[in-house]
Short mmCIF file of C-alpha atoms and ligand atoms in Angstrom, two decimals:
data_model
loop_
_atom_site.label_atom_id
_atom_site.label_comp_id
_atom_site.label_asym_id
_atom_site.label_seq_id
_atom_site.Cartn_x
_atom_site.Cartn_y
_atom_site.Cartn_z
CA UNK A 1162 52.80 -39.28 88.48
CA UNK A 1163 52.26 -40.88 85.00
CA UNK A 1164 55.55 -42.59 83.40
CA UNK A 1165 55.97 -43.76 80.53
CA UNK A 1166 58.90 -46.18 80.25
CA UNK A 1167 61.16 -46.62 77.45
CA UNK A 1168 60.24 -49.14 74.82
CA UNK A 1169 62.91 -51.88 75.38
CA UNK A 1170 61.64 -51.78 79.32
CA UNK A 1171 60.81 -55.72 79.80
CA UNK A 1172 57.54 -56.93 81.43
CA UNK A 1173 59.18 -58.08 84.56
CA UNK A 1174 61.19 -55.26 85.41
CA UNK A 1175 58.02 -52.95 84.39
CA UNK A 1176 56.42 -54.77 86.98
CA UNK A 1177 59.41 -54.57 89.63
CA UNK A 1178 58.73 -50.35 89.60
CA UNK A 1179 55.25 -50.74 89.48
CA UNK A 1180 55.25 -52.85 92.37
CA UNK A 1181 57.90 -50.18 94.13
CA UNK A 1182 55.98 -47.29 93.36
CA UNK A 1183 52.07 -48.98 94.13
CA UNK A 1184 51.29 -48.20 90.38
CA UNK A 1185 48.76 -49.16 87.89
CA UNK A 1186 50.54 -50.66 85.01
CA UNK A 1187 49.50 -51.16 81.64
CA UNK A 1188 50.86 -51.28 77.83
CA UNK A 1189 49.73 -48.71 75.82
CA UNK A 1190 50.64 -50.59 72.56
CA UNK A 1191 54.63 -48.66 72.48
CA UNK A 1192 55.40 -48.68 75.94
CA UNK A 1193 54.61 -49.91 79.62
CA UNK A 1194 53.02 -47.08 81.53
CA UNK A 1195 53.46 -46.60 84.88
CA UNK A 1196 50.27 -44.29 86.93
CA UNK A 1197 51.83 -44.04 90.62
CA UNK A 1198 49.28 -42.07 93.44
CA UNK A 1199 49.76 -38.37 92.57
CA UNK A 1200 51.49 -37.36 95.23
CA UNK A 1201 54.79 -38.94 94.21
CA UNK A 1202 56.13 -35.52 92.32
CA UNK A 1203 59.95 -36.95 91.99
CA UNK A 1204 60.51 -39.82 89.74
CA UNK A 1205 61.96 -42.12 91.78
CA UNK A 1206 66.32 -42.30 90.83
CA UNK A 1207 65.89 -46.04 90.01
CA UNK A 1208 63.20 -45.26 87.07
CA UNK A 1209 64.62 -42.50 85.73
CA UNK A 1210 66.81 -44.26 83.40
CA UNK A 1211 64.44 -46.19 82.46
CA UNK A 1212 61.85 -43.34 81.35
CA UNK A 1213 60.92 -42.22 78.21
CA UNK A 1214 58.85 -39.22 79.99
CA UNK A 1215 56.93 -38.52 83.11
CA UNK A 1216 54.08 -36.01 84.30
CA UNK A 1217 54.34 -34.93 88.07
CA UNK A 1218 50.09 -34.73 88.56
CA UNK A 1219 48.12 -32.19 91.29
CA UNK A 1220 45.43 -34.81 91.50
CA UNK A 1221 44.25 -38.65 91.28
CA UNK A 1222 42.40 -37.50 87.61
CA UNK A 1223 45.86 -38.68 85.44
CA UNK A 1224 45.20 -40.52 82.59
CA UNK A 1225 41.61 -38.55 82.07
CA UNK A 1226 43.51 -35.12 82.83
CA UNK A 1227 44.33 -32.52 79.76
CA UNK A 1228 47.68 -31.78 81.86
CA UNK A 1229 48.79 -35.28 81.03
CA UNK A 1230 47.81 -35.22 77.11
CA UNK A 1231 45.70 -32.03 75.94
CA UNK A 1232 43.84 -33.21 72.84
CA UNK A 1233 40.40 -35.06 73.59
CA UNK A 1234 41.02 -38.69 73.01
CA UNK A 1235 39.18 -40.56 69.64
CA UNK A 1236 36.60 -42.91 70.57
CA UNK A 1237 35.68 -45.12 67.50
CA UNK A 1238 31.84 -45.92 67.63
CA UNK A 1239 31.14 -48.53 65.00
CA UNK A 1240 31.86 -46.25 61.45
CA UNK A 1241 31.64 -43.32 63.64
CA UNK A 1242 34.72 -41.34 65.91
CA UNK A 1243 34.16 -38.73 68.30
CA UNK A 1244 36.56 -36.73 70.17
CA UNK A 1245 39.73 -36.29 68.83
CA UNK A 1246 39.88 -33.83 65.88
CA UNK A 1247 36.57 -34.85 64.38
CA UNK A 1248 33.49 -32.53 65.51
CA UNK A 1249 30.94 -35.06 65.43
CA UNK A 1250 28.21 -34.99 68.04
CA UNK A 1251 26.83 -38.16 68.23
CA UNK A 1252 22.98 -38.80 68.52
CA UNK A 1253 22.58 -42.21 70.92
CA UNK A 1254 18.74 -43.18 71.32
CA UNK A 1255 16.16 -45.57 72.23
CA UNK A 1256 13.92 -46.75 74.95
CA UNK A 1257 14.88 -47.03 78.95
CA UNK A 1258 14.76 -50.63 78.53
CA UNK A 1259 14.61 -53.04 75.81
CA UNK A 1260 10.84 -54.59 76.73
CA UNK A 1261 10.13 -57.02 73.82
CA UNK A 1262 11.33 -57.63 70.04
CA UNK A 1263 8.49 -55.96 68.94
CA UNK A 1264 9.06 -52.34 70.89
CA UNK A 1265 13.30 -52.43 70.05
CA UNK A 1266 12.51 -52.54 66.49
CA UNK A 1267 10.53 -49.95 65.96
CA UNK A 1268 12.85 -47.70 67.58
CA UNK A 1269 15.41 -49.68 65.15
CA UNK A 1270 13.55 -48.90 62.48
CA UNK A 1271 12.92 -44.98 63.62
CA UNK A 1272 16.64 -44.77 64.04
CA UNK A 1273 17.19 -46.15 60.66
CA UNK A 1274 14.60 -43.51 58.79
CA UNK A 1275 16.67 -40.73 60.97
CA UNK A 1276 20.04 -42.29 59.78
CA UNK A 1277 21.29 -42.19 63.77
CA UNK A 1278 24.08 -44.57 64.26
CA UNK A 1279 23.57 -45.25 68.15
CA UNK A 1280 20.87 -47.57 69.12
CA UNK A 1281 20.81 -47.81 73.50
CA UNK A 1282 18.28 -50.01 75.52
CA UNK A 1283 19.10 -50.81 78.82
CA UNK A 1284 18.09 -54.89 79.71
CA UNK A 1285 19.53 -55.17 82.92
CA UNK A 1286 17.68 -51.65 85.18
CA UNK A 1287 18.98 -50.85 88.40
CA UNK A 1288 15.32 -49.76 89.39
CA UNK A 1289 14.75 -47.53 92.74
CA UNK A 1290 11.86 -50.43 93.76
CA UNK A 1291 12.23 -53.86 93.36
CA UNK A 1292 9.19 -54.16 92.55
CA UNK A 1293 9.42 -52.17 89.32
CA UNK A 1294 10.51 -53.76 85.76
CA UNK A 1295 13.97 -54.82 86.02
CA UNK A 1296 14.79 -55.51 82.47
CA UNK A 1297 14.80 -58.79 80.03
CA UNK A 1298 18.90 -59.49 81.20
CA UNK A 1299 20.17 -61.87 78.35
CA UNK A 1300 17.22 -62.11 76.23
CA UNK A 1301 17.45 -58.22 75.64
CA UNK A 1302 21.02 -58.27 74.91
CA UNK A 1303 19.99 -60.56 71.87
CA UNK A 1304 17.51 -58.95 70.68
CA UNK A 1305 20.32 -56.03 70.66
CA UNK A 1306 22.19 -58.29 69.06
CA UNK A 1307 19.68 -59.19 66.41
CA UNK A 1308 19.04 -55.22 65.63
CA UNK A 1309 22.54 -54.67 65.17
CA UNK A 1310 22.84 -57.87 62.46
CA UNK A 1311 20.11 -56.42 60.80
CA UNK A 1312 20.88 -52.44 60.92
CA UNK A 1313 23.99 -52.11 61.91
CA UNK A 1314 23.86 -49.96 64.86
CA UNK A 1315 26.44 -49.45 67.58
CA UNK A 1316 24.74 -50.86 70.37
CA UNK A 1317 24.45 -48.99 74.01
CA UNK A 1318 23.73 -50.86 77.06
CA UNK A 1319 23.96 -50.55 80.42
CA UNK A 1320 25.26 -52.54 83.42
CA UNK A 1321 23.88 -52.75 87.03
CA UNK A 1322 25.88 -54.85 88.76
CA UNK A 1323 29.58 -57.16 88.46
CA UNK A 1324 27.14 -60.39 87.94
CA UNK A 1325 26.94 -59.48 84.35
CA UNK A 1326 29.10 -57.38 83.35
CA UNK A 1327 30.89 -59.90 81.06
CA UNK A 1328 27.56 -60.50 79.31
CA UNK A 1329 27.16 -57.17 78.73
CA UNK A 1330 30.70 -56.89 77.33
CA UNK A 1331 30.14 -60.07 75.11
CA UNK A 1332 26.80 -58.07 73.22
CA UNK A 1333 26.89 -54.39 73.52
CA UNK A 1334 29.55 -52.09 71.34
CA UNK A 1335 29.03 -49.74 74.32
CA UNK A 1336 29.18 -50.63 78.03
CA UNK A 1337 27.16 -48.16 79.74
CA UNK A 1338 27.96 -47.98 83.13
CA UNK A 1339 24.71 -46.33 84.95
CA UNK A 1340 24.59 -43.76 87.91
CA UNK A 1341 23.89 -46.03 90.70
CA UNK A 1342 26.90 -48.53 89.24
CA UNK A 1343 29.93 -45.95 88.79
CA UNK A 1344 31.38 -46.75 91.86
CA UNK A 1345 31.39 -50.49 91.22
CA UNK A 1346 35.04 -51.83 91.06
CA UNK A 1347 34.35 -54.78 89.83
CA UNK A 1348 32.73 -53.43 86.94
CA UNK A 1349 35.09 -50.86 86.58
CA UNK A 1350 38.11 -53.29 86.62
CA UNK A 1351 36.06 -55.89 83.85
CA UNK A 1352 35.66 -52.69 81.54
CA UNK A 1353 39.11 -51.93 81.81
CA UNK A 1354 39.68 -55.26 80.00
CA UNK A 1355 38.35 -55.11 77.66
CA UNK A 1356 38.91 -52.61 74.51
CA UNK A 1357 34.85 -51.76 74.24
CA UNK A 1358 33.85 -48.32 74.78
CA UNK A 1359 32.80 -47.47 77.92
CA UNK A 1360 30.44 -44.91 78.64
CA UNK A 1361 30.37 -43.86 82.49
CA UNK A 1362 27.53 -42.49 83.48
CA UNK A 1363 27.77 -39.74 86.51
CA UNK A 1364 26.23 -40.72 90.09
CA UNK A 1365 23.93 -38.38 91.18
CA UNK A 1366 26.07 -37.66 94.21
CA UNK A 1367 29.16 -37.45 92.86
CA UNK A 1368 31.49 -34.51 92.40
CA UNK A 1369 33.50 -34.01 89.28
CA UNK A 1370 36.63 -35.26 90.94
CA UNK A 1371 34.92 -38.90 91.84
CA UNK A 1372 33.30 -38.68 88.31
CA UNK A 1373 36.87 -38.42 86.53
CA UNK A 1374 38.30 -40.84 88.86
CA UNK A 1375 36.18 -43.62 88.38
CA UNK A 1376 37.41 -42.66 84.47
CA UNK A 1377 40.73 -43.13 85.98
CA UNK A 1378 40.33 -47.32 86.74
CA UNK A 1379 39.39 -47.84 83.13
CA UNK A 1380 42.22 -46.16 82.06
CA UNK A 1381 44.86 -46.97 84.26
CA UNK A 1382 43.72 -51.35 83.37
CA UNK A 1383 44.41 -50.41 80.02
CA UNK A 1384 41.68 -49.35 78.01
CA UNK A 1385 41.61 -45.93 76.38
CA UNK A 1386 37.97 -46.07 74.98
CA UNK A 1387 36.44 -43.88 77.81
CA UNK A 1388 33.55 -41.72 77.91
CA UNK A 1389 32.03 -39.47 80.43
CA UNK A 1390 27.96 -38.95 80.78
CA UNK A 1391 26.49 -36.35 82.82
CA UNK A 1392 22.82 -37.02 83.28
CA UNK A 1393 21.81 -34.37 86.48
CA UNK A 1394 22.44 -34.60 89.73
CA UNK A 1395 20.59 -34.48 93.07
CA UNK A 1396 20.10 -30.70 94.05
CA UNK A 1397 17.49 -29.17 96.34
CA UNK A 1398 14.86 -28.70 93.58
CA UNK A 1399 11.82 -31.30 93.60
CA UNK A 1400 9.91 -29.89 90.16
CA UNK A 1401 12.33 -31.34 87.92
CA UNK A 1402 13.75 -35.21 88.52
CA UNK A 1403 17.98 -33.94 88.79
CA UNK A 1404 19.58 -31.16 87.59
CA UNK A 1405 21.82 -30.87 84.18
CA UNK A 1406 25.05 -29.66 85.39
CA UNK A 1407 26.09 -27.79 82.55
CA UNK A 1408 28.73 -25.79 85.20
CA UNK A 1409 30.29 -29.18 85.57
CA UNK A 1410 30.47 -30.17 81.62
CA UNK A 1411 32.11 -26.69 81.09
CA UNK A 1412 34.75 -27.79 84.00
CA UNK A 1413 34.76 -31.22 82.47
CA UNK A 1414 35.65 -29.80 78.91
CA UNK A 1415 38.66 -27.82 80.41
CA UNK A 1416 40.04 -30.07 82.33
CA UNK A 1417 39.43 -33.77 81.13
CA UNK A 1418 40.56 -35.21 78.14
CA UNK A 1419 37.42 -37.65 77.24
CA UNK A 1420 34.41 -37.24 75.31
CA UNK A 1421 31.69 -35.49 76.93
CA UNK A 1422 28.25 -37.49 76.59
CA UNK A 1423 24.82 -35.53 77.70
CA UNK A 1424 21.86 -37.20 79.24
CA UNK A 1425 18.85 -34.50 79.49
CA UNK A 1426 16.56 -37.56 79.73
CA UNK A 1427 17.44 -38.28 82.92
CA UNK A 1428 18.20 -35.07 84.09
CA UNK A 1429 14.82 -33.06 83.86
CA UNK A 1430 12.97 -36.57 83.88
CA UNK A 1431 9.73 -35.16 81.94
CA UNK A 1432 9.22 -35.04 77.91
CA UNK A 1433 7.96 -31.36 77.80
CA UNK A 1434 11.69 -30.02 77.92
CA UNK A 1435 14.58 -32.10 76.25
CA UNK A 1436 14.58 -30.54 72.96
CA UNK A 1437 15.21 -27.33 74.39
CA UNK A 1438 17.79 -29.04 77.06
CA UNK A 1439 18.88 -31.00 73.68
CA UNK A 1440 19.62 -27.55 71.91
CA UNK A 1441 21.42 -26.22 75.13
CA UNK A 1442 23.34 -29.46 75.46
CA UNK A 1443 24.65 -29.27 71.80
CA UNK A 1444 25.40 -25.74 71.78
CA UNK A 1445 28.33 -26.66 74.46
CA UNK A 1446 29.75 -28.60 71.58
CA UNK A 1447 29.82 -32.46 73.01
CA UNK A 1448 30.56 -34.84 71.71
CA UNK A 1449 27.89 -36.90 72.35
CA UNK A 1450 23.87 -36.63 72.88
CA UNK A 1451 21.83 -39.59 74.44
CA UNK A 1452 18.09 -39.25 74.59
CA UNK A 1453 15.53 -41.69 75.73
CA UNK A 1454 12.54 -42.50 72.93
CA UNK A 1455 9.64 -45.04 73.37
CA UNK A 1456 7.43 -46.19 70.52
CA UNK A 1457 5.01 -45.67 73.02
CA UNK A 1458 6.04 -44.05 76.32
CA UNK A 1459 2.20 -44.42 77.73
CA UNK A 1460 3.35 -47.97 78.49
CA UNK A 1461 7.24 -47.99 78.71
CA UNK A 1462 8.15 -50.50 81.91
CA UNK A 1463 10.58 -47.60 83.06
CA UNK A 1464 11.41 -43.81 82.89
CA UNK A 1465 7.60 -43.58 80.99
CA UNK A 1466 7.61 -39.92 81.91
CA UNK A 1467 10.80 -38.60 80.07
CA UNK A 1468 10.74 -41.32 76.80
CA UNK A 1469 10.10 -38.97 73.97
CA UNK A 1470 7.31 -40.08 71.31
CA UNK A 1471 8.72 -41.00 68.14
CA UNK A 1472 7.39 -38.26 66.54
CA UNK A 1473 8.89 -35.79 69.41
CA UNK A 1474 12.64 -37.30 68.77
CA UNK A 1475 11.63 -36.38 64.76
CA UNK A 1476 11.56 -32.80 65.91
CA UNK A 1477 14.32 -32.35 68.52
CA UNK A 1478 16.50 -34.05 65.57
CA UNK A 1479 15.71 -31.75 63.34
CA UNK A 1480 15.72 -28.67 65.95
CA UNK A 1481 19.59 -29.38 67.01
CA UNK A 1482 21.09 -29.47 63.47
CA UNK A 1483 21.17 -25.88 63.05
CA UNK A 1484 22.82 -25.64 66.79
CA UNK A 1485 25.41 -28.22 66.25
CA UNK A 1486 26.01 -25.85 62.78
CA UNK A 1487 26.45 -22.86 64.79
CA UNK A 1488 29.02 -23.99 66.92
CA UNK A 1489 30.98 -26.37 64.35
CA UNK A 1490 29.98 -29.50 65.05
CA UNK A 1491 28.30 -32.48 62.84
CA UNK A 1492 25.40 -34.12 64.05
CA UNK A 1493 26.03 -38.50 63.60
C1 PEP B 2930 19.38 -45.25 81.76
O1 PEP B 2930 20.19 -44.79 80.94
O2 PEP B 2930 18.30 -45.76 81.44
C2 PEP B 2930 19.68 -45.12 83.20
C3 PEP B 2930 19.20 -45.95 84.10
O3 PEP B 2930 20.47 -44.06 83.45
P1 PEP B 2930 21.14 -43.58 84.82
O4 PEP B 2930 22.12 -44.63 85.21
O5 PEP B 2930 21.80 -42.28 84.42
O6 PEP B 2930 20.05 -43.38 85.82
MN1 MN B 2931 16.17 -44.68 81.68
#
């Protein structure tokens, strides 16, 4: 049950309920608001006096859930919004990994010709082997830094593990919370802190309900600035590296009141297909499109297979304009 108490509630007697009830509590800039586990469907007669409203919930998703408040919530992105009553798709691109100053700003400066607003590079890779690349840590998030001085980007990065996390809060406009991370408390409970976006990517394995809850700890700490990434998941089929679940964005889009980001990078894992998987993706009217682009993908340190040339990402640009037009939206 969500409840949101009245006004005047204080702090300490906010915190008396929440302790009652085992809520998460946090102040949503009017109120205190109280998320207790789902299955408490009475308000409890001690509260009620004290409560401005509450929502009786079927589920653990709360916060993220339409029942709760319909309207998809506003994410500000540097000049940019999405969600909310907006429209805007945003385009998010760059390499897998930031690999040297010389690689991130050519993609900088691609981004800049294409007037796209979201720059990504990951710096800290949570690689299958350890033997593979595993990112340039601090010295990438500067050089993100340094783009962002100099272009202006809203900056997308990820996090593998609670060791930096606050780093990665510190640099990035965007903490990007990867596929083999979303089940991280401790990350979740440092980017619930904080008022950054967050952009939670979708674990491979994980149903829709796990997806949305790990929304949920974000939330429920206090900060609204959620999004939700599906990048494919793990399905019998070998020929392509996941699959796009487009059944669970259209569930997602019902049901969830965040911004809906898609990954087909990651999803098919090869070049030849993520314009057309672009064009699908934006024809669902999301809110958000990342893609993976290399200024040269023959020697990217990760993911060299699905990193779109520059002059590729020139043409899937151009190729998902007239979607976006088709079903309303505006490309950013
Ligand atoms: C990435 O965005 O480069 C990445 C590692 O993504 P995922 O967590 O979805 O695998
Ligand atoms: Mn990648």
């Amino acid at each position: 049950m969500i409840i949101h108490l009245r006004p005047n509630v204080s702090e300490q007697e906010a915190h008396r309920f929440a302790a009652m009830t085992t809520s998460a509590i946090f102040h949503d800039g009017e109120r205190f608001v109280l998320v207790t586990p789902s299955k408490l469907q009475e308000i409890p007669a001690e509260i009620e006096p004290s409560a401005e409203a509450h929502w009786a919930m079927d589920s653990d998703i709360q916060l993220a859930s339409r029942s709760y408040s319909a309207p998809t919530r506003t994410v500000q992105l540097g000049q940019q919004a999405i969600g909310g009553e907006t429209n805007n798709t945003m385009v998010i691109a760059g390499p897998c990994s930031v690999e040297s100053e010389e690689q991130i700003r050519q993609s900088a400066e691609l981004m800049k010709e294409l007037g796209i607003h979201g720059l990504r590079g990951g710096c800290y890779k949570p690689r299958t082997s350890p033997y593979s690349f595993q990112g340039l840590g601090r010295e990438g998030l500067q050089l993100l830094a340094k783009m962002r001085e100099e272009y202006g980007f809203v900056i997308v990065s990820e996090v593998r593990d609670a060791t930096h996390v606050d780093d990665v809060i510190a640099f990035a406009d965007v903490i990007q919370i990867g596929a083999k991370s979303m089940y991280d408390h401790g990350i979740l409970k440092a980017c619930a802190k904080t008022d950054k976006a967050v952009l939670i990517k979708r674990g491979f394995g994980t149903t829709l309900q796990e997806f949305a809850q790990a929304a949920e700890f974000v939330l429920s700490g206090g900060n609204p600035n959620v999004m939700l990434c599906e990048r494919g998941i793990r399905t019998f089929e070998t020929k392509t590296r996941f699959t796009l679940d487009l059944c669970g964005v259209a569930w997602l889009k019902e049901h969830i009141n965040l911004p809906i980001i898609l990954d087909p990078s990651h999803a098919l894992g090869y070049r030849y297909g993520i314009e057309d998987l672009s064009k699908a993706c934006v024809a669902m009217g999301i809110d958000g499109l990342l893609v993976e682009v290399h200024p040269d993908p023959s020697v990217a340190k990760s993911d060299a297979a699905q990193q779109l040339y520059h002059d590729q990402f020139r043409h899937l640009l151009k190729a998902i304009k007239p979607v976006a037009e088709a079903v309303g939206r505006h490309i950013v």
